[in-house]
PDB file of C-alpha atoms in Angstrom:
ATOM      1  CA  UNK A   1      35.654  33.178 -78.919  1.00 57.00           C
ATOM      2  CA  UNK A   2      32.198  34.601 -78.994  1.00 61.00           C
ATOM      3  CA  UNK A   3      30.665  31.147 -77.930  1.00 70.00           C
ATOM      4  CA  UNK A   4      32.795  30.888 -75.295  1.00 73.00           C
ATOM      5  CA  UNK A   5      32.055  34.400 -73.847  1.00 70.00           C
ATOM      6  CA  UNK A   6      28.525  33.163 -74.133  1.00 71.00           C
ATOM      7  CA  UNK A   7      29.210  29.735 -72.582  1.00 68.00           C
ATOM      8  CA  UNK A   8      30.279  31.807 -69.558  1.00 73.00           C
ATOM      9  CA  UNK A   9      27.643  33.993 -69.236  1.00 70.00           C
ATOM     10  CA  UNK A  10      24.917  30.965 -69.608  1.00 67.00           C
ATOM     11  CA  UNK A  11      27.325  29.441 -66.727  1.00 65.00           C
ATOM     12  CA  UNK A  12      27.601  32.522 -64.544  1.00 68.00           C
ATOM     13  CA  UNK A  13      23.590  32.886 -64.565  1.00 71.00           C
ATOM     14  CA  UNK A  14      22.643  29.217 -63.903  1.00 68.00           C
ATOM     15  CA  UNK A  15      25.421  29.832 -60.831  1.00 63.00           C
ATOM     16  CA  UNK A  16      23.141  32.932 -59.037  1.00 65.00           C
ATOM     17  CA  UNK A  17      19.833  31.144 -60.036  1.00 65.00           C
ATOM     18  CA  UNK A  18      21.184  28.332 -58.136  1.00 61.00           C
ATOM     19  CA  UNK A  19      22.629  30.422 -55.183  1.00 60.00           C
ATOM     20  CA  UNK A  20      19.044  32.329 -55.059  1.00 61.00           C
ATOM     21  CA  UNK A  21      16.889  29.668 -54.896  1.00 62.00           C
ATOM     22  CA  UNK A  22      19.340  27.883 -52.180  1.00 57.00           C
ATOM     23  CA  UNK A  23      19.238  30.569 -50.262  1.00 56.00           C
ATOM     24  CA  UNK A  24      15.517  31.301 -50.289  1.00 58.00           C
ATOM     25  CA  UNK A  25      13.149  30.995 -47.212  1.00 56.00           C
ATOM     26  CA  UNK A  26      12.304  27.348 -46.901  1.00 55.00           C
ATOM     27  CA  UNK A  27       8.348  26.436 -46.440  1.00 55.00           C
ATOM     28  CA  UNK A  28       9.135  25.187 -43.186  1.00 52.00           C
ATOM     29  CA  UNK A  29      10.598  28.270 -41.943  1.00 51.00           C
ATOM     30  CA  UNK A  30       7.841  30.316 -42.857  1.00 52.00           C
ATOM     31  CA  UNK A  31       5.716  28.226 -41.275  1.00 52.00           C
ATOM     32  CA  UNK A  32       7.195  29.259 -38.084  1.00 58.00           C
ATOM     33  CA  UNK A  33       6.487  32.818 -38.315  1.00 60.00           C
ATOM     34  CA  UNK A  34       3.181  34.152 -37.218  1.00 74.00           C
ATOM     35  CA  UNK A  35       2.016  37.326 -37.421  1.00 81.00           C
ATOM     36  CA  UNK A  36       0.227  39.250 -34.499  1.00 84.00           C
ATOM     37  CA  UNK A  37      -2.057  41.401 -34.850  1.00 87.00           C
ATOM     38  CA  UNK A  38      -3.930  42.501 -31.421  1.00 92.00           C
ATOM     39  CA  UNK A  39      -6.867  44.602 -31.593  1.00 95.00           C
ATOM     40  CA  UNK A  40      -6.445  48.147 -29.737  1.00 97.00           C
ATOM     41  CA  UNK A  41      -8.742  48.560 -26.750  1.00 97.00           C
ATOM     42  CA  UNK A  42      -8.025  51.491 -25.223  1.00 98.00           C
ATOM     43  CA  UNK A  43      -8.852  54.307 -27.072  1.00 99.00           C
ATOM     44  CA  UNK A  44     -12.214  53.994 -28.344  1.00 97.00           C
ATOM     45  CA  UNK A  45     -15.013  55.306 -29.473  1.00 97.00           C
ATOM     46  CA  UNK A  46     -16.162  58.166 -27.103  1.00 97.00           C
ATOM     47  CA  UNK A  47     -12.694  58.467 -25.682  1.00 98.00           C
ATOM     48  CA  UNK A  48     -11.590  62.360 -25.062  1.00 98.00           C
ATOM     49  CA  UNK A  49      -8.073  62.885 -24.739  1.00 98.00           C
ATOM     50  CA  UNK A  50      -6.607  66.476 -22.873  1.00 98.00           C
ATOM     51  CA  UNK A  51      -3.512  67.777 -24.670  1.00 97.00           C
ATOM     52  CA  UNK A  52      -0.184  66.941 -22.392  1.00 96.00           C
ATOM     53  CA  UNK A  53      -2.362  64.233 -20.253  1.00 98.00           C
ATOM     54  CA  UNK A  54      -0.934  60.793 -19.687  1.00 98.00           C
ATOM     55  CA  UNK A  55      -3.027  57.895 -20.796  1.00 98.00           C
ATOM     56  CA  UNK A  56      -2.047  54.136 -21.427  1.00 98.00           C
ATOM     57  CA  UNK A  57      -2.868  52.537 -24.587  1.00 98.00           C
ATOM     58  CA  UNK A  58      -4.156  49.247 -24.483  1.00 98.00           C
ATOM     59  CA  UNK A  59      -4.532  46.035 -26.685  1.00 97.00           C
ATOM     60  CA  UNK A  60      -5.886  42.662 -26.097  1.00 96.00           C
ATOM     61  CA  UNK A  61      -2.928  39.518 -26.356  1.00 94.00           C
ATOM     62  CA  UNK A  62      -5.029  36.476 -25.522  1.00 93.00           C
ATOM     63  CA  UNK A  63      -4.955  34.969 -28.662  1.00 88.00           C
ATOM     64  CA  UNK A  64      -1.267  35.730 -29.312  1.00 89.00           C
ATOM     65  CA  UNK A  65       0.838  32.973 -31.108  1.00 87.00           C
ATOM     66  CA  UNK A  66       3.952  31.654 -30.224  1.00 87.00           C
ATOM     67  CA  UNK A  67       6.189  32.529 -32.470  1.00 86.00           C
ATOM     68  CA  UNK A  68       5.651  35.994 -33.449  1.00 86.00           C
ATOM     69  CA  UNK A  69       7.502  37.417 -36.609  1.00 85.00           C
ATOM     70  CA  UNK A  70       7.938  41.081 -34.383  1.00 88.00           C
ATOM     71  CA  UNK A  71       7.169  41.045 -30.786  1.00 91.00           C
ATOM     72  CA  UNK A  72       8.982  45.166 -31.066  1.00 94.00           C
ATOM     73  CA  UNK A  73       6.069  47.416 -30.650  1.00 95.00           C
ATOM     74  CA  UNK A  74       5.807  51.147 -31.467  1.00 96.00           C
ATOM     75  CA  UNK A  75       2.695  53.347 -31.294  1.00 98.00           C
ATOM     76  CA  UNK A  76       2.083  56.399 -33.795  1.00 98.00           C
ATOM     77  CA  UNK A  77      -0.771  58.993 -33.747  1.00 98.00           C
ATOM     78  CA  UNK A  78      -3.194  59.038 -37.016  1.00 98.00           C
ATOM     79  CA  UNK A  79      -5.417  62.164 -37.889  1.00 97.00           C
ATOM     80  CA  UNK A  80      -7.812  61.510 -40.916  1.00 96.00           C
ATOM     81  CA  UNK A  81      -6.883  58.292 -41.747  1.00 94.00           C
ATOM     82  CA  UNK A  82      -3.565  59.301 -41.923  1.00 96.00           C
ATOM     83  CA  UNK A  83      -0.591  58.318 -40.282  1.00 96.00           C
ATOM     84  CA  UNK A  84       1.210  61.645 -38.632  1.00 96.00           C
ATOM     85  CA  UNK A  85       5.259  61.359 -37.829  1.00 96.00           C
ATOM     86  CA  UNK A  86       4.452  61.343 -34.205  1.00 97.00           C
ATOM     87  CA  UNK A  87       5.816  58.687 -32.142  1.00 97.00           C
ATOM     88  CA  UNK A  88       4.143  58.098 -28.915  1.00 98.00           C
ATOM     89  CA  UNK A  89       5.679  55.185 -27.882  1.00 98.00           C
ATOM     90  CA  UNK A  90       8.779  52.902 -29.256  1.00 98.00           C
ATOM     91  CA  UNK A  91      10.610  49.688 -28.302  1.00 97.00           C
ATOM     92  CA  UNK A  92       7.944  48.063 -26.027  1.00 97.00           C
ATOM     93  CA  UNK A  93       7.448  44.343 -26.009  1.00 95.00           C
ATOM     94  CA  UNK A  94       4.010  43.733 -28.036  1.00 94.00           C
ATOM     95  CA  UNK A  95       2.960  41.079 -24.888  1.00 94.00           C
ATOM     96  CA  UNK A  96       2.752  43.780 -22.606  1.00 96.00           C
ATOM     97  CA  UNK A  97      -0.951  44.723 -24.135  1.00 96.00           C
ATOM     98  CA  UNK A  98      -0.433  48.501 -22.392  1.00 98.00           C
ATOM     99  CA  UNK A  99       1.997  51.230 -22.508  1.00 98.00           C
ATOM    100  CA  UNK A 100       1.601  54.361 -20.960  1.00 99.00           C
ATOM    101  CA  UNK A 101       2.182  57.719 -23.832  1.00 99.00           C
ATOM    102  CA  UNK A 102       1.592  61.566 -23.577  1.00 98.00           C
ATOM    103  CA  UNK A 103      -1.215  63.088 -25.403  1.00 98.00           C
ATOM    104  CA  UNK A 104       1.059  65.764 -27.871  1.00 97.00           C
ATOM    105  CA  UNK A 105       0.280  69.025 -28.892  1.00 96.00           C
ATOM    106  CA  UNK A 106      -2.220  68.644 -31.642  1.00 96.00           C
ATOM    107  CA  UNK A 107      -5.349  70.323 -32.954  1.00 95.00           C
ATOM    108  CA  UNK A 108      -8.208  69.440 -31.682  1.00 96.00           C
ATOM    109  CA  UNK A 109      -9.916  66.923 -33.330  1.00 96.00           C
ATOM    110  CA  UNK A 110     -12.479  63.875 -33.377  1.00 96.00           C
ATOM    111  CA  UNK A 111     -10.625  61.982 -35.716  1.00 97.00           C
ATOM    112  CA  UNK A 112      -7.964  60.542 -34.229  1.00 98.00           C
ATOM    113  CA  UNK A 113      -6.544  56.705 -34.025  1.00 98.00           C
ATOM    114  CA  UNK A 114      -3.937  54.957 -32.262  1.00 98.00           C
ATOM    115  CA  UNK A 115      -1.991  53.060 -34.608  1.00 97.00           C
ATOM    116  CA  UNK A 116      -0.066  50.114 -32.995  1.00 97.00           C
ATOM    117  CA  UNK A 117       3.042  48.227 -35.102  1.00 94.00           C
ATOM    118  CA  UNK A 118       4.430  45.387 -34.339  1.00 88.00           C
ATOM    119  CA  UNK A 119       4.381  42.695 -36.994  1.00 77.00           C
ATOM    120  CA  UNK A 120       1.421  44.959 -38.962  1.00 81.00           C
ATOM    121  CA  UNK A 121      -0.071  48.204 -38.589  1.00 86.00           C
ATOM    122  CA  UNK A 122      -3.610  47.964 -36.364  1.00 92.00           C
ATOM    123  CA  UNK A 123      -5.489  51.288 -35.922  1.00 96.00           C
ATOM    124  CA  UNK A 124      -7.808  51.499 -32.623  1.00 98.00           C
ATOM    125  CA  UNK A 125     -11.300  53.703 -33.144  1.00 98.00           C
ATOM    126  CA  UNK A 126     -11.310  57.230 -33.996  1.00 98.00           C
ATOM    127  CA  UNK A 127     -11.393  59.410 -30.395  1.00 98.00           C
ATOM    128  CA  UNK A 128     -11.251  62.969 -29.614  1.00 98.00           C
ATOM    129  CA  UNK A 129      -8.159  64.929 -28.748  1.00 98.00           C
ATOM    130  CA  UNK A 130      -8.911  68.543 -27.270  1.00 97.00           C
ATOM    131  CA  UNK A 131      -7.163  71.333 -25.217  1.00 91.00           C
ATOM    132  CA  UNK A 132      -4.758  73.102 -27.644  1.00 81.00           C
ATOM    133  CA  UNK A 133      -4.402  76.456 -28.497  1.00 72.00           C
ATOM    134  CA  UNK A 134      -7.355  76.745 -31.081  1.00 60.00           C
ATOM    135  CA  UNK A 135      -9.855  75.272 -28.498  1.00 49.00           C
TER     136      UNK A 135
END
């Protein structure tokens, strides 16, 4: 009795190992995935942002791959290296290379960076962000 309960338990585990490792990515089809990630252009270094102002956010995509893994694009705000809950922009195809956001009410501050996700995170230069309350 006990070797059998043992028998099936062996069984039952070679069973999911099996199913696992069929169902695992292939090498091939990771192979077609590529992962994009465009360097941010607009801000930069020396770029002064006004509380409330409009500005677009841009990115180069001239060396973008065919198949990319997430071609969804968002765009947070970071403040001393780190990434705040603010969403600027969400949803955007990651080929556009621009997308318009509103500067949010912030603190001023010259630490700033753009961070753009698609398939990774990419931060763009720190910039300044002025004209709230405590200027």
């Amino acid at each position: 009795m006990m070797n059998s309960a043992i028998f099936r338990t062996l069984v039952m585990i070679l069973v999911a190992s099996l199913f696992a490792i069929s169902s695992a990515a292939t090498p091939s089809d990771l192979t077609r995935r590529d992962v994009f990630v465009p360097p941010v252009t607009y801000p930069h270094n020396g770029t002064v942002w006004k509380v409330q102002q409009h500005h677009n956010v841009t990115w180069d995509t001239s060396n973008h791959p065919v198949n990319i893994t997430n071609k969804i694009g968002h765009i947070m705000l970071r403040k001393g290296g780190l990434t705040t809950p603010l969403v600027l922009a969400a949803g955007f195809d990651i080929l556009l290379g621009r997308i318009e956001v509103q500067v949010p009410w912030v603190l001023n501050g010259n630490n700033y960076q753009i961070v753009l996700f698609g398939d990774s995170g990419n931060f763009s230069p720190t910039f300044t962000i002025t004209g709230s309350i405590d200027s």
